[in-house]
């Protein structure tokens, strides 16, 4: 009896250590090694995305499949590069102009508005005590000086950051070139590349990878559906709020903010918070109060319903979803918060299908 218990405990400890080592290796691979082979992984994924179009065009035109792959991938990159160049150039110029004009913007717009607000606060303080008014005036004066110097530093740092980003362009350009070349050559020789990869994987593992591919497609579709639902809810909330505040083109603005909210890193705060500050400087206090309340309502509702909506679409319990989002964000940032629930859903699907056995 004691020997059986000892053997069970020993097996349990060995299993725990084994899975811990596997998790550590996966973590280290995702954290460090992936960046080294990222251009080739992206190249393979891009080739995979172009594959259905290449097959369709090749079948319809009876064109040589390799030549068809070359033409389609090249045209796709040309179009994408042109669009990215237009967008990047416009964004760079906007940031540059903003940084250059920030000091004059403070002098002409922000400074006078803050001065008016300063005077209003002083007038209000004088009703209670001249001593309080003097102290408040000194504090506000120090704050204004601090804001002015901070904006000057921000302008200089912004230009410095743009210059620093430009120094990283050669490395980014090299990675981009290798990504384009790898996707082009993989698309041209896709069947041979895929056949080579399959030959390196045991048949049993290949069956699991096929299941992973199928589950990944279904999971990504469910994930997209979940965020479309969240985007729709956010759009409705923003539309109602902006219409109540009598904002011009409320529906168009709500749609733009809802799209920004669905994107990684961005969110409703990237638009509503600066808008609130501008409204305060313009002394439109009703609009500023409404916008900040709208931001709080949208944010609270979003954080409350997101685990439920995503969990329902993926088939995960809300508590598992929120744990996956949190751990993914802590370990790998915004991208991890998106991909970790997807990975967990695939693992659960494989476990339920009996392909792998992790828990009871």
Coordinates of C-alpha atoms in Angstrom, one line a residue:
X1 CA 0.0 0.0 0.0
X2 CA 2.8 2.4 1.0
X3 CA 4.8 1.4 -2.1
X4 CA 1.8 2.1 -4.3
X5 CA 1.3 5.5 -2.8
X6 CA 5.0 6.4 -3.1
X7 CA 5.0 5.2 -6.7
X8 CA 1.9 7.4 -7.5
X9 CA 3.5 10.4 -5.9
X10 CA 6.7 9.8 -7.7
X11 CA 4.8 9.6 -11.0
X12 CA 2.8 12.7 -10.2
X13 CA 6.0 14.7 -9.5
X14 CA 7.7 13.4 -12.7
X15 CA 4.6 14.4 -14.7
X16 CA 4.6 17.9 -13.2
X17 CA 8.3 18.4 -13.8
X18 CA 7.9 17.1 -17.4
X19 CA 5.1 19.5 -18.2
X20 CA 6.9 22.4 -16.4
X21 CA 10.0 21.8 -18.6
X22 CA 7.8 21.6 -21.8
X23 CA 6.0 24.9 -20.8
X24 CA 9.4 26.6 -20.1
X25 CA 10.8 25.5 -23.4
X26 CA 7.7 26.7 -25.3
X27 CA 7.8 30.0 -23.4
X28 CA 11.5 30.6 -24.2
X29 CA 10.9 29.6 -27.8
X30 CA 8.0 32.1 -28.2
X31 CA 9.8 34.8 -26.2
X32 CA 13.1 34.7 -28.0
X33 CA 13.6 32.1 -30.8
X34 CA 10.5 33.1 -32.7
X35 CA 11.9 36.6 -33.4
X36 CA 14.9 34.9 -35.2
X37 CA 12.7 32.9 -37.6
X38 CA 9.8 35.3 -37.7
X39 CA 10.4 36.5 -41.4
X40 CA 10.2 32.8 -42.6
X41 CA 7.1 32.0 -40.4
X42 CA 5.4 35.1 -41.7
X43 CA 6.5 34.1 -45.2
X44 CA 4.9 30.7 -44.8
X45 CA 1.7 32.2 -43.4
X46 CA 1.5 34.8 -46.2
X47 CA 2.0 32.0 -48.8
X48 CA -0.8 30.0 -47.1
X49 CA -3.1 33.0 -47.3
X50 CA -2.4 33.5 -51.0
X51 CA -2.8 29.7 -51.7
X52 CA -6.7 29.7 -52.3
X53 CA -6.5 32.6 -54.7
X54 CA -3.5 31.1 -56.6
X55 CA -5.4 27.8 -57.0
X56 CA -8.6 29.5 -58.2
X57 CA -6.8 31.8 -60.7
X58 CA -4.6 28.9 -62.0
X59 CA -7.6 26.6 -62.4
X60 CA -9.7 29.3 -64.2
X61 CA -7.0 30.5 -66.6
X62 CA -5.0 27.2 -67.0
X63 CA -1.9 29.2 -66.2
X64 CA 1.2 27.5 -64.9
X65 CA 0.7 27.3 -61.1
X66 CA 4.2 28.5 -60.2
X67 CA 4.1 31.4 -62.6
X68 CA 0.6 32.3 -61.3
X69 CA 1.9 32.2 -57.7
X70 CA 4.7 34.5 -58.7
X71 CA 2.4 37.1 -60.4
X72 CA -0.3 37.1 -57.7
X73 CA 2.1 37.4 -54.7
X74 CA 4.1 40.1 -56.5
X75 CA 0.9 42.1 -57.3
X76 CA -0.4 41.6 -53.8
X77 CA 2.9 43.0 -52.3
X78 CA 2.9 45.9 -54.8
X79 CA -0.7 46.9 -53.8
X80 CA 0.0 46.5 -50.1
X81 CA 3.3 48.4 -50.3
X82 CA 1.6 51.3 -52.1
X83 CA -1.1 51.5 -49.5
X84 CA 1.3 51.2 -46.6
X85 CA 3.5 53.9 -48.1
X86 CA 0.6 56.3 -48.4
X87 CA -0.5 55.6 -44.9
X88 CA 3.0 55.7 -43.3
X89 CA 3.9 58.9 -45.1
X90 CA 0.8 60.6 -44.0
X91 CA 1.2 59.4 -40.4
X92 CA 4.9 60.4 -40.3
X93 CA 4.2 63.9 -41.7
X94 CA 1.3 64.3 -39.2
X95 CA 3.4 63.3 -36.2
X96 CA 6.3 65.5 -37.4
X97 CA 4.0 68.6 -37.9
X98 CA 2.4 68.0 -34.5
X99 CA 5.7 67.9 -32.8
X100 CA 6.9 71.0 -34.6
X101 CA 3.7 72.9 -33.9
X102 CA 3.2 71.8 -30.3
X103 CA 5.0 74.9 -28.7
X104 CA 3.1 77.4 -30.9
X105 CA -0.1 75.4 -30.2
X106 CA 0.4 75.9 -26.5
X107 CA 1.2 79.6 -27.0
X108 CA -1.8 80.3 -29.2
X109 CA -4.5 77.9 -28.0
X110 CA -3.7 75.9 -24.9
X111 CA -2.0 78.7 -22.9
X112 CA -4.8 81.3 -23.2
X113 CA -7.4 78.6 -22.4
X114 CA -5.5 77.5 -19.3
X115 CA -5.0 81.2 -18.3
X116 CA -8.8 81.7 -18.4
X117 CA -9.4 78.6 -16.3
X118 CA -6.7 79.8 -13.9
X119 CA -8.4 83.2 -13.5
X120 CA -11.8 81.6 -13.0
X121 CA -10.3 79.4 -10.2
X122 CA -8.6 82.4 -8.6
X123 CA -11.9 84.4 -8.6
X124 CA -13.7 81.5 -7.0
X125 CA -11.0 81.1 -4.3
X126 CA -11.1 84.9 -3.5
X127 CA -14.7 84.4 -2.4
X128 CA -13.4 82.4 0.6
X129 CA -10.0 83.9 1.5
X130 CA -7.3 86.1 0.0
X131 CA -4.7 83.9 1.5
X132 CA -6.2 80.8 -0.1
X133 CA -6.3 82.7 -3.4
X134 CA -2.6 83.6 -3.2
X135 CA -1.7 80.0 -2.5
X136 CA -3.9 78.7 -5.3
X137 CA -2.5 81.3 -7.7
X138 CA 1.1 80.2 -6.9
X139 CA 0.3 76.6 -7.3
X140 CA -1.5 77.2 -10.6
X141 CA 1.3 79.3 -11.9
X142 CA 3.8 76.6 -11.1
X143 CA 1.6 74.1 -12.8
X144 CA 1.3 76.2 -16.0
X145 CA 5.1 76.6 -16.1
X146 CA 5.5 72.9 -15.7
X147 CA 3.0 72.2 -18.4
X148 CA 4.8 74.6 -20.8
X149 CA 8.2 73.1 -20.1
X150 CA 6.8 69.6 -20.4
X151 CA 5.2 70.3 -23.8
X152 CA 8.6 71.7 -25.0
X153 CA 10.3 68.6 -23.8
X154 CA 7.6 66.4 -25.4
X155 CA 8.1 68.1 -28.7
X156 CA 11.8 67.6 -28.6
X157 CA 11.4 64.0 -27.5
X158 CA 8.9 63.3 -30.2
X159 CA 11.2 64.5 -32.9
X160 CA 14.0 62.5 -31.3
X161 CA 11.8 59.4 -31.2
X162 CA 11.0 59.8 -34.9
X163 CA 14.7 60.2 -35.7
X164 CA 15.5 57.1 -33.5
X165 CA 12.8 55.1 -35.3
X166 CA 14.3 56.0 -38.6
X167 CA 17.6 54.5 -37.5
X168 CA 15.9 51.1 -37.1
X169 CA 14.5 51.2 -40.6
X170 CA 17.5 49.3 -42.1
X171 CA 16.9 46.3 -39.8
X172 CA 13.2 46.4 -40.4
X173 CA 13.8 46.7 -44.1
X174 CA 16.1 43.6 -44.1
X175 CA 13.4 41.6 -42.2
X176 CA 10.8 42.8 -44.6
X177 CA 12.9 41.8 -47.7
X178 CA 13.4 38.3 -46.3
X179 CA 9.7 38.0 -45.4
X180 CA 8.8 38.9 -49.0
X181 CA 11.4 36.7 -50.6
X182 CA 10.5 33.7 -48.4
X183 CA 6.7 34.1 -49.1
X184 CA 7.4 34.4 -52.8
X185 CA 9.6 31.3 -53.0
X186 CA 7.3 29.2 -50.7
X187 CA 4.3 30.2 -52.9
X188 CA 6.1 29.2 -56.0
X189 CA 7.2 25.8 -54.6
X190 CA 4.4 25.4 -52.1
X191 CA 3.6 21.7 -52.8
X192 CA 7.3 20.6 -52.4
X193 CA 7.7 22.7 -49.2
X194 CA 4.6 21.3 -47.6
X195 CA 5.5 17.7 -48.7
X196 CA 9.0 18.1 -47.1
X197 CA 7.5 19.4 -43.9
X198 CA 5.1 16.5 -43.7
X199 CA 7.8 14.0 -44.3
X200 CA 9.7 15.3 -41.2
X201 CA 6.7 14.7 -38.9
X202 CA 5.6 11.3 -37.7
X203 CA 2.2 10.2 -39.0
X204 CA 0.6 10.3 -35.5
X205 CA 1.8 13.8 -34.9
X206 CA 0.7 14.8 -38.5
X207 CA -2.8 13.8 -37.7
X208 CA -2.8 16.0 -34.6
X209 CA -1.4 18.9 -36.6
X210 CA -4.1 18.5 -39.2
X211 CA -6.7 18.7 -36.3
X212 CA -4.9 21.7 -35.0
X213 CA -5.2 23.4 -38.4
X214 CA -8.9 22.6 -38.6
X215 CA -9.5 23.8 -35.0
X216 CA -7.5 26.9 -35.6
X217 CA -9.6 27.9 -38.6
X218 CA -12.8 27.4 -36.6
X219 CA -11.4 29.2 -33.6
X220 CA -10.2 32.2 -35.6
X221 CA -13.7 32.5 -37.2
X222 CA -15.3 32.3 -33.7
X223 CA -12.8 34.9 -32.4
X224 CA -13.6 37.3 -35.3
X225 CA -17.3 36.8 -34.6
X226 CA -16.8 37.6 -30.9
X227 CA -15.0 40.8 -31.6
X228 CA -17.6 41.8 -34.3
X229 CA -20.2 41.4 -31.6
X230 CA -18.2 43.5 -29.1
X231 CA -17.6 46.1 -31.8
X232 CA -21.3 46.3 -32.5
X233 CA -22.2 46.7 -28.8
X234 CA -19.5 49.5 -28.6
X235 CA -20.9 51.2 -31.7
X236 CA -24.5 51.2 -30.2
X237 CA -23.3 52.6 -26.9
X238 CA -21.2 55.3 -28.6
X239 CA -24.0 56.2 -31.0
X240 CA -26.5 56.7 -28.2
X241 CA -24.1 58.7 -26.1
X242 CA -22.9 61.0 -29.0
X243 CA -26.4 61.5 -30.2
X244 CA -27.5 62.5 -26.7
X245 CA -24.5 65.0 -26.6
X246 CA -25.7 66.3 -30.0
X247 CA -22.4 65.7 -31.7
X248 CA -22.3 66.2 -35.5
X249 CA -21.9 63.0 -37.5
X250 CA -22.4 61.0 -34.4
X251 CA -22.9 57.6 -36.2
X252 CA -19.7 58.0 -38.3
X253 CA -17.6 59.0 -35.3
X254 CA -19.1 56.1 -33.3
X255 CA -18.2 53.7 -36.1
X256 CA -14.6 55.0 -36.2
X257 CA -14.1 54.7 -32.5
X258 CA -15.7 51.2 -32.4
X259 CA -13.1 50.1 -35.1
X260 CA -10.3 51.6 -33.1
X261 CA -11.5 49.9 -30.0
X262 CA -11.3 46.5 -31.7
X263 CA -7.7 47.0 -32.7
X264 CA -4.7 46.0 -30.5
X265 CA -3.1 48.8 -28.4
X266 CA -5.8 51.3 -29.5
X267 CA -9.1 51.7 -27.7
X268 CA -11.9 54.2 -27.1
X269 CA -9.6 56.1 -24.7
X270 CA -7.2 57.0 -27.5
X271 CA -10.0 59.2 -29.0
X272 CA -12.4 60.0 -26.2
X273 CA -9.8 61.2 -23.7
X274 CA -8.0 63.7 -25.9
X275 CA -11.4 64.8 -27.2
X276 CA -12.4 65.4 -23.5
X277 CA -9.3 67.5 -22.8
X278 CA -9.9 69.6 -26.0
X279 CA -13.5 70.2 -24.9
X280 CA -12.3 71.3 -21.4
X281 CA -9.8 73.8 -23.0
X282 CA -12.6 75.1 -25.2
X283 CA -14.7 75.5 -22.0
X284 CA -17.4 73.1 -23.3
X285 CA -17.9 71.5 -19.9
X286 CA -21.1 69.8 -20.8
X287 CA -19.5 68.0 -23.7
X288 CA -16.4 67.2 -21.7
X289 CA -18.4 65.7 -18.8
X290 CA -20.5 63.7 -21.3
X291 CA -17.5 62.3 -23.1
X292 CA -15.7 61.2 -20.0
X293 CA -18.9 59.5 -18.7
X294 CA -19.4 57.8 -22.0
X295 CA -15.8 56.6 -21.9
X296 CA -16.2 55.1 -18.4
X297 CA -19.5 53.4 -19.3
X298 CA -18.1 51.9 -22.6
X299 CA -14.9 50.8 -20.8
X300 CA -16.7 49.2 -17.8
X301 CA -19.2 47.4 -20.0
X302 CA -16.5 46.2 -22.4
X303 CA -14.3 44.7 -19.6
X304 CA -17.4 43.1 -18.0
X305 CA -18.8 41.4 -21.2
X306 CA -15.6 40.7 -23.1
X307 CA -14.7 37.4 -21.2
X308 CA -18.4 36.2 -21.5
X309 CA -18.7 37.0 -25.3
X310 CA -15.3 35.6 -26.2
X311 CA -15.8 32.6 -24.0
X312 CA -19.2 31.8 -25.5
X313 CA -17.9 32.1 -29.1
X314 CA -14.8 30.0 -28.3
X315 CA -16.6 27.5 -26.0
X316 CA -14.5 28.5 -23.0
X317 CA -15.9 29.3 -19.5
X318 CA -15.6 33.1 -18.8
X319 CA -13.2 32.5 -15.9
X320 CA -10.9 30.5 -18.2
X321 CA -11.1 33.2 -20.8
X322 CA -10.2 36.0 -18.5
X323 CA -7.3 34.0 -17.0
X324 CA -6.0 33.4 -20.6
X325 CA -6.4 37.0 -21.6
X326 CA -4.5 38.1 -18.4
X327 CA -1.7 35.6 -18.6
X328 CA -1.3 36.2 -22.3
X329 CA -1.0 40.0 -21.7
X330 CA 1.5 39.6 -18.8
X331 CA 3.7 37.2 -20.7
X332 CA 3.6 38.4 -24.3
X333 CA 1.8 41.8 -24.3
X334 CA -1.2 42.7 -26.4
X335 CA -0.6 40.0 -29.0
X336 CA -0.5 37.4 -26.2
X337 CA -3.8 38.6 -24.8
X338 CA -5.3 37.8 -28.3
X339 CA -3.5 34.6 -29.1
X340 CA -3.4 32.9 -25.7
X341 CA -7.2 32.2 -25.5
X342 CA -7.1 30.9 -29.1
X343 CA -4.2 28.5 -28.1
X344 CA -6.1 27.4 -25.0
X345 CA -9.2 26.7 -27.1
X346 CA -7.3 24.5 -29.5
X347 CA -5.8 22.6 -26.6
X348 CA -9.2 22.0 -25.1
X349 CA -10.6 20.9 -28.4
X350 CA -7.8 18.4 -28.8
X351 CA -8.3 17.1 -25.3
X352 CA -12.1 16.7 -25.8
X353 CA -11.5 14.8 -29.0
X354 CA -9.1 12.4 -27.2
X355 CA -6.1 13.5 -29.2
X356 CA -4.2 14.6 -26.1
X357 CA -4.7 13.9 -22.4
X358 CA -3.8 16.7 -20.0
X359 CA -6.5 16.7 -17.3
X360 CA -9.4 14.6 -16.1

